[in-house]
Short mmCIF file of C-alpha atoms and ligand atoms in Angstrom, two decimals:
data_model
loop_
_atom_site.label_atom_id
_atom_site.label_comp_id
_atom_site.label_asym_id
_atom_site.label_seq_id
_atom_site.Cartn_x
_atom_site.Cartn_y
_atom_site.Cartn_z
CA UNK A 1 -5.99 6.93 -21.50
CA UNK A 2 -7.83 3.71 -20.96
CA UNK A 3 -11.78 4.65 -21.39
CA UNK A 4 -13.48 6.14 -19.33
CA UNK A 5 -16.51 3.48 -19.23
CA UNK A 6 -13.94 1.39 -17.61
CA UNK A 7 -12.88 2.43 -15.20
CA UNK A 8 -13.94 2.02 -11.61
CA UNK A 9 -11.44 1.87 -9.33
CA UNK A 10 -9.55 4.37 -9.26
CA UNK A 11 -6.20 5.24 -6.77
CA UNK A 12 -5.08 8.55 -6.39
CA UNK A 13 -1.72 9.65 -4.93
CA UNK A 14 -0.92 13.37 -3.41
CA UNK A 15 2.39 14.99 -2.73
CA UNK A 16 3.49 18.39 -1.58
CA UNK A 17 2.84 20.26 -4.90
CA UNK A 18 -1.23 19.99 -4.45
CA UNK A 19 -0.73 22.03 -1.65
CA UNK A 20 1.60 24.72 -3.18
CA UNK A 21 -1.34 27.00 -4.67
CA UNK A 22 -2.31 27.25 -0.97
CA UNK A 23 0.94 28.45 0.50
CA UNK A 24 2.36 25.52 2.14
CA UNK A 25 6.02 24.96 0.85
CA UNK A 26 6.87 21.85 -0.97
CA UNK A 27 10.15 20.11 0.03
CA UNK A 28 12.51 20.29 -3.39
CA UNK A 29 11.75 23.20 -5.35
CA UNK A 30 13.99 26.31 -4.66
CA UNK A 31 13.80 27.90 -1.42
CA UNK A 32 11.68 24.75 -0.49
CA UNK A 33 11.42 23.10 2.93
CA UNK A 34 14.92 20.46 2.27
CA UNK A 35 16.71 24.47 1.51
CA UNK A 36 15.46 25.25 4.46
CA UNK A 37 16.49 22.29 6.74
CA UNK A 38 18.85 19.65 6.70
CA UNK A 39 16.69 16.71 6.78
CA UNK A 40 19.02 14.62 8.43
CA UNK A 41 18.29 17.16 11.81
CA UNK A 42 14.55 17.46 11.45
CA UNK A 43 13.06 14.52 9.76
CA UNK A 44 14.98 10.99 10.92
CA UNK A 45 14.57 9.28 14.42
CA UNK A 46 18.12 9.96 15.09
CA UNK A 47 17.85 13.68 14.61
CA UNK A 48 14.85 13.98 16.62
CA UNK A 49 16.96 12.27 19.51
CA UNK A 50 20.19 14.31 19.24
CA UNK A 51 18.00 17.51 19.42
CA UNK A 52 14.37 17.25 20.00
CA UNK A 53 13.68 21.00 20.53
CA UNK A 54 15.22 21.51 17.03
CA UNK A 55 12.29 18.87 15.42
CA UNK A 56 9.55 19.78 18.19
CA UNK A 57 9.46 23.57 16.83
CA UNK A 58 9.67 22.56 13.34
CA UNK A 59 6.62 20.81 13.32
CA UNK A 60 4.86 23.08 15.51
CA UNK A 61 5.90 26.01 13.47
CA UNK A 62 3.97 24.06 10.27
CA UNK A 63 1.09 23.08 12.78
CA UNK A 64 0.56 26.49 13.56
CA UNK A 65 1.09 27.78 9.90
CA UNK A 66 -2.07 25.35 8.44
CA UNK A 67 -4.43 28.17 10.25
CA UNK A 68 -2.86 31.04 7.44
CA UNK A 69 -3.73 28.70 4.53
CA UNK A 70 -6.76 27.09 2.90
CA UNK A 71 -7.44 24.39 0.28
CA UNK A 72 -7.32 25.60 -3.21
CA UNK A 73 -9.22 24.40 -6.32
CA UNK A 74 -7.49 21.18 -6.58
CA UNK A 75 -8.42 20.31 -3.04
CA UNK A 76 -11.95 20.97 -3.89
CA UNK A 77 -12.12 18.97 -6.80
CA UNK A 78 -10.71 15.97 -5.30
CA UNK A 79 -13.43 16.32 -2.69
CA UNK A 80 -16.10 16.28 -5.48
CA UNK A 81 -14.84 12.96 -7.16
CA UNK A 82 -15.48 11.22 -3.85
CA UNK A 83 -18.79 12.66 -2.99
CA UNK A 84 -19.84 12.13 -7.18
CA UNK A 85 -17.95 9.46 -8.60
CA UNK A 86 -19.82 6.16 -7.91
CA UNK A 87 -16.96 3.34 -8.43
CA UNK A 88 -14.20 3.00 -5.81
CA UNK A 89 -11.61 5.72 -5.02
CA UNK A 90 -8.63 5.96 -2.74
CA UNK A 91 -7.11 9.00 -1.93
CA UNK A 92 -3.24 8.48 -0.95
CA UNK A 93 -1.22 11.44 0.09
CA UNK A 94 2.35 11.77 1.02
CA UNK A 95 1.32 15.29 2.66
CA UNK A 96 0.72 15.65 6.47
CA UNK A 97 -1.16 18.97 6.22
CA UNK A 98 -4.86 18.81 6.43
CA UNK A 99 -6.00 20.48 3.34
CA UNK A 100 -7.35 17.46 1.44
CA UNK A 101 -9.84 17.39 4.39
CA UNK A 102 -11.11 20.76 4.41
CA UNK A 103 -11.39 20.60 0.61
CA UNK A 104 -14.09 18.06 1.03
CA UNK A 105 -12.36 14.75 1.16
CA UNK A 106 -13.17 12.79 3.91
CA UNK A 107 -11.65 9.27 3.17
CA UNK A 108 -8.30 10.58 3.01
CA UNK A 109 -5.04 8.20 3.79
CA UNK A 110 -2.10 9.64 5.29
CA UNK A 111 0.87 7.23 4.48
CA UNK A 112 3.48 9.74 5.77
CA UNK A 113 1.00 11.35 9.01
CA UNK A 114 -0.34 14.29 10.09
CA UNK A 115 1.02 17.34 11.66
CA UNK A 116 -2.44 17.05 13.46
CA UNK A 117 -1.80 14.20 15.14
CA UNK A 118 0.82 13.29 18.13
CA UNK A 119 2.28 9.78 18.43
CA UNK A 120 3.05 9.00 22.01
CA UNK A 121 6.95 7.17 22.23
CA UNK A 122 5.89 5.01 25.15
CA UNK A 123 2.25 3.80 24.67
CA UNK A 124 2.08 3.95 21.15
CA UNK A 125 -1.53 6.14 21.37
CA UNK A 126 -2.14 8.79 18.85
CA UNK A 127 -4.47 11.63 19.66
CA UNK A 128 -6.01 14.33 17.60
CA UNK A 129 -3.63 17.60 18.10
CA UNK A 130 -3.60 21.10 17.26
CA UNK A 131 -1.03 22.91 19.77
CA UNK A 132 2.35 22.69 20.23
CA UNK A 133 4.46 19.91 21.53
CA UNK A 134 7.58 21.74 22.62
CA UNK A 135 6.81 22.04 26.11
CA UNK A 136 6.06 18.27 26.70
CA UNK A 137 2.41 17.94 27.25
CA UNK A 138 1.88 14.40 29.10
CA UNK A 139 0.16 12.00 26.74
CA UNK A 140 -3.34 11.64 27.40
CA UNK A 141 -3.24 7.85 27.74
CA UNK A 142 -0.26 7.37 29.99
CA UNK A 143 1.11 10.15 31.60
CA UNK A 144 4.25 10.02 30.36
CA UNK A 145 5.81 13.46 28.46
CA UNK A 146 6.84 11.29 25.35
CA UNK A 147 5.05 12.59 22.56
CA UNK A 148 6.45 13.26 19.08
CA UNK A 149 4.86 14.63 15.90
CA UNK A 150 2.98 11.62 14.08
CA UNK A 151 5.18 12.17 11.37
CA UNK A 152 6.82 9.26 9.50
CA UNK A 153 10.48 10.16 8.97
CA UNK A 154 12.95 8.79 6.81
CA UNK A 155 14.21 5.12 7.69
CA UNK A 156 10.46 4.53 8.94
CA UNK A 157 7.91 2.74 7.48
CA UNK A 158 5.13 4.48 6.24
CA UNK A 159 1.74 3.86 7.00
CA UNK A 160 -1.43 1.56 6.09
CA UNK A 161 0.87 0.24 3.23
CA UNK A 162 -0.95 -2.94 2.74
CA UNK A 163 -4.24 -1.06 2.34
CA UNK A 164 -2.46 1.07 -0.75
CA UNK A 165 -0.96 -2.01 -2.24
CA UNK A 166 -4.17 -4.15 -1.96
CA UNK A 167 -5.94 -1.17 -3.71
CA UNK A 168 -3.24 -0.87 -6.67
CA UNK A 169 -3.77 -4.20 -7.18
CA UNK A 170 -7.51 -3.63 -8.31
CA UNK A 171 -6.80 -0.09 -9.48
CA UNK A 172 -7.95 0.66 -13.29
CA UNK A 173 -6.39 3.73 -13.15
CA UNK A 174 -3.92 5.25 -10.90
CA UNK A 175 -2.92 9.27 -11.19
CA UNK A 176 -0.10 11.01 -8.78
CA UNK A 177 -0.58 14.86 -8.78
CA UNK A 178 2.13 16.88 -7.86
CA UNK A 179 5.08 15.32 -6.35
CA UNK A 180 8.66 14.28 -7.84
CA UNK A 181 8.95 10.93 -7.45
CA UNK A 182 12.06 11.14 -5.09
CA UNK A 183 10.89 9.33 -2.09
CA UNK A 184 9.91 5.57 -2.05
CA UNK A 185 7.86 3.46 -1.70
CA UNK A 186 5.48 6.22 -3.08
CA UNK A 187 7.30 6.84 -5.87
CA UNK A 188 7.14 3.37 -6.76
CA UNK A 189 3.39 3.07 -6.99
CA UNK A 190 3.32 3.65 -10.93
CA UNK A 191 4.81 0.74 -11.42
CA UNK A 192 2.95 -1.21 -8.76
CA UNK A 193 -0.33 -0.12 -10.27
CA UNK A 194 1.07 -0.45 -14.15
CA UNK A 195 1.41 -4.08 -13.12
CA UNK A 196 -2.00 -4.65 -12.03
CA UNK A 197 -2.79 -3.68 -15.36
CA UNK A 198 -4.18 0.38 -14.56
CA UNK A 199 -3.90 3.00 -16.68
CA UNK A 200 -1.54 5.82 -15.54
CA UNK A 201 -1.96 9.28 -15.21
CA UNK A 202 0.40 12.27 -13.97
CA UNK A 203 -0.45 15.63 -13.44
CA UNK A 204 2.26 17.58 -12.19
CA UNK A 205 3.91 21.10 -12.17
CA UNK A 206 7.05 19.72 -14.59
CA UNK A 207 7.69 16.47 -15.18
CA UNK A 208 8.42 14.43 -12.08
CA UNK A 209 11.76 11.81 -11.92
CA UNK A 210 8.99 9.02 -12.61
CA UNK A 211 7.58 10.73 -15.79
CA UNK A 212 8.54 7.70 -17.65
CA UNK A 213 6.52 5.45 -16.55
CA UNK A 214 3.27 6.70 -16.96
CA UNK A 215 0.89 6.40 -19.70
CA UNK A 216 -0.26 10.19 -19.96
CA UNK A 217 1.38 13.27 -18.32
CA UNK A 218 -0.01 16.82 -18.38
CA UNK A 219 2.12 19.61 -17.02
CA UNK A 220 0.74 22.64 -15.25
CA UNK A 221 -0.40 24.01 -11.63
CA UNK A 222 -2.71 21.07 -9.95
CA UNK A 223 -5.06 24.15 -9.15
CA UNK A 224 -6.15 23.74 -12.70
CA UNK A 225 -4.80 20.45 -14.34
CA UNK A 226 -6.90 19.06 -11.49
CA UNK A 227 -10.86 20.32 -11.63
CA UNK A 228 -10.29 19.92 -15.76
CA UNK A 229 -9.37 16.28 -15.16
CA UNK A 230 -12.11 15.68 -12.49
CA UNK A 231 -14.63 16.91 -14.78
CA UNK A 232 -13.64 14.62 -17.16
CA UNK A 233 -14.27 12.01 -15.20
CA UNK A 234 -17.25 13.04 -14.01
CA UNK A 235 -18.73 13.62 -17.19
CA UNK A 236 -17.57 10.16 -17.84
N1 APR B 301 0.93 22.15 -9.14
C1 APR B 301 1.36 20.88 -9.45
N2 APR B 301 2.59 20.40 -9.11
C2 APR B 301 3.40 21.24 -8.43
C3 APR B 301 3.02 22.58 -8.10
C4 APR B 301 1.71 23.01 -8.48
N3 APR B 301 1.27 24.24 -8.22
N4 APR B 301 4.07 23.17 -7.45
C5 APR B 301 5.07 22.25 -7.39
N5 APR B 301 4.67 21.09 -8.00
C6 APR B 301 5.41 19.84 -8.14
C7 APR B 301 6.91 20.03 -8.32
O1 APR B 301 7.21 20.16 -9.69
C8 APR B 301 7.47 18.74 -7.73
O2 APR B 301 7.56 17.74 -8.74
O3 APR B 301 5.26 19.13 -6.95
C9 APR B 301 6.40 18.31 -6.71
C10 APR B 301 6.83 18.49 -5.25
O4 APR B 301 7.89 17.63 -5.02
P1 APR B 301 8.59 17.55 -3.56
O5 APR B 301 8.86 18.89 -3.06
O6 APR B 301 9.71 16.59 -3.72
O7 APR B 301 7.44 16.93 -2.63
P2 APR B 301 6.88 15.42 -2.56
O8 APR B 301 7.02 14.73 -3.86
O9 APR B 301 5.55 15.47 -1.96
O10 APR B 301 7.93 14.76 -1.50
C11 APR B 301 7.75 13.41 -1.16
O11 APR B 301 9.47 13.55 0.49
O12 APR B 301 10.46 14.96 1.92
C12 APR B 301 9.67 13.85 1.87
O13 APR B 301 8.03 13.02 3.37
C13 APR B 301 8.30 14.08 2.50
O14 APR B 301 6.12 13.49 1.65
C14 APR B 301 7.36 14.04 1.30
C15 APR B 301 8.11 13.19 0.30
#
């Protein structure tokens, strides 16, 4: 890896397998959330309109699971590199649980939402949320009982991607930590940030479909590939 002394900007991107240590079930691994589901019902526009009670409780049901869990190691660590490291960082996650938060991390970027937010289909407001949504609470803004997870779902465009892509521009090193690589445009970040001239860094359970592409990989739970690389860093 590129050394240490240069680099400075650093972009960091999460998926669901940061979270596994902590309980939360990641979406492709066996017995995982896609086994569990058919995305097609409880993740696109279209199956949140042909049955909305089906996607309503399966968001509520996660809502209501992040009180059982709590950030692990990896989390925590992540939450150290922004309070100690002093160049730029950007933490990017594809996961809509809240974990990254109460590990410490307060500059976190949801590109794919947060089951603790609700998106309101007629004005557009978001608003901080922690209950359920089955039984059509009106939206605090207008009234009107139109509020949906603040989820993005496939065949919608995720969020504050400008911000990300402005950021692998100037990125000296970029490092994804636990997630395949299935789902774009996240999974095409490596080779956004490769461009720009960053080093490249996975840590991941197994390799990921993007393995290729990156400079370094190390293989093993985030709970410890993660506070071992953070220290690095931090030791500089
Ligand atoms: N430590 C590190 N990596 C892990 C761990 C762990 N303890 N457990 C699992 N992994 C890895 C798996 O090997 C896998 O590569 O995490 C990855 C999880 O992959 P997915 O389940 O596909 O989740 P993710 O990559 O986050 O999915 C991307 O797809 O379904 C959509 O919107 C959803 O944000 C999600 C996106």
């Amino acid at each position: 890896m590129a050394r240490m002394s240069k680099i400075r900007n650093i972009v960091i991107l999460t998926g669901a397998g940061i979270s596994a240590e902590s309980g939360v079930d990641t979406f492709r691994s066996a017995g995982g959330l896609w086994e569990q589901h058919r995305v097609e019902d409880v993740a696109t526009p279209e199956g949140f309109a042909r049955d909305p009670d089906l996607v309503l409780n399966f968001y509520d049901a996660r809502r209501a699971a992040l009180h059982n869990v709590e950030p692990n190691a990896a989390h925590r660590a992540l939450g150290r590199l922004e309070r100690e490291w002093d160049g730029r960082l950007l933490l990017v996650t594809q996961n809509v649980d809240d974990l990254h938060e109460r590990g410490g991390a307060t500059k976190v970027l949801h590109m794919h939402g947060e089951l603790g937010s609700a998106l309101c289909g007629q004005c557009d407001s978001r608003h901080r949320w922690g209950s359920s949504l089955i039984d059509r609470p009106p939206c605090p803004t207008c009234g009107m009982s139109a509020l949906r997870p603040d989820v993005v779902w496939f065949g919608e465009m995720p969020y504050q991607m400008d911000t990300i892509y402005a950021a692998l521009g100037q990125a000296d090193l970029f490092v994804s930590i636990g997630t395949s690589g299935a789902v774009y445009p996240a999974a095409g970040f490596v080779q956004e940030a490769k461009a720009a001239g960053a080093a490249t860094l996975e840590l991941n359970l197994e390799p990921s479909e993007g393995s290729h592409w990156f400079d370094e990989t190390r293989h093993g739970p985030a709970g410890e590939l993660v506070p071992e690389w953070v220290q690095e860093m931090l030791a500089g």
